[in-house]
Amino acid sequence: MKLDIFYILASLAVFFALFFALAPDIRARLGRKKPSSGTLPLPLLLGILVLVPLVTTMLYLQVGTYGEAEIDDPRVTQLRSKMIEMARDLERNPDQPEQWQRLGLVYKDLRHYGPAEHSLRRALYLRPDSAFLRVELAETIHLRSELPDMPPQARALLEEAIELQPDNLKALWLLGTNDFL
């Protein structure tokens, strides 16, 4: 049912776009005025009206959507199954900072910043002396905020990481780039 509505709406959108693009030519022909020199020849106008929707539909049916491509990718399927396995393992035994860290980093790589932040916070709670986790959590908070300036909480985490590990290059780099902006 949803797919039928999608096809109907997509077809209407293509026809409306064509109509508005070709409206001057159509009005000139329907008004039975002699078409001006700026109008399209009738065979070309009819060809556009028929071929554009047809080619659009055929291309969509051939290529499909991004969602369909993602489902068939065995790497994505394997990654999802590993993530489910990690989550189940963490449900049984939640006091595993390495697993929380891995899960958070995978979420961050997939740009799921909310779950990544949650997982990294949990890992940091279990390993409060980790400069690495502070840096990764700070970067995740910054990415999640989608702001050019780093949120104060992320900055504080980076400063704590530098106190724990003064030569942490990623922390220094993130603070430096934020100060430069």
Coordinates of C-alpha atoms in Angstrom, one line a residue, residues 69 83 105 133 145 165 178:
A69 CA 21.3 -1.3 -1.5
M83 CA 26.4 -5.0 17.2
L105 CA 33.1 3.6 18.4
L133 CA 37.5 7.6 26.2
S145 CA 25.8 19.1 18.5
Q165 CA 47.8 12.4 29.1
N178 CA 38.3 24.6 17.9

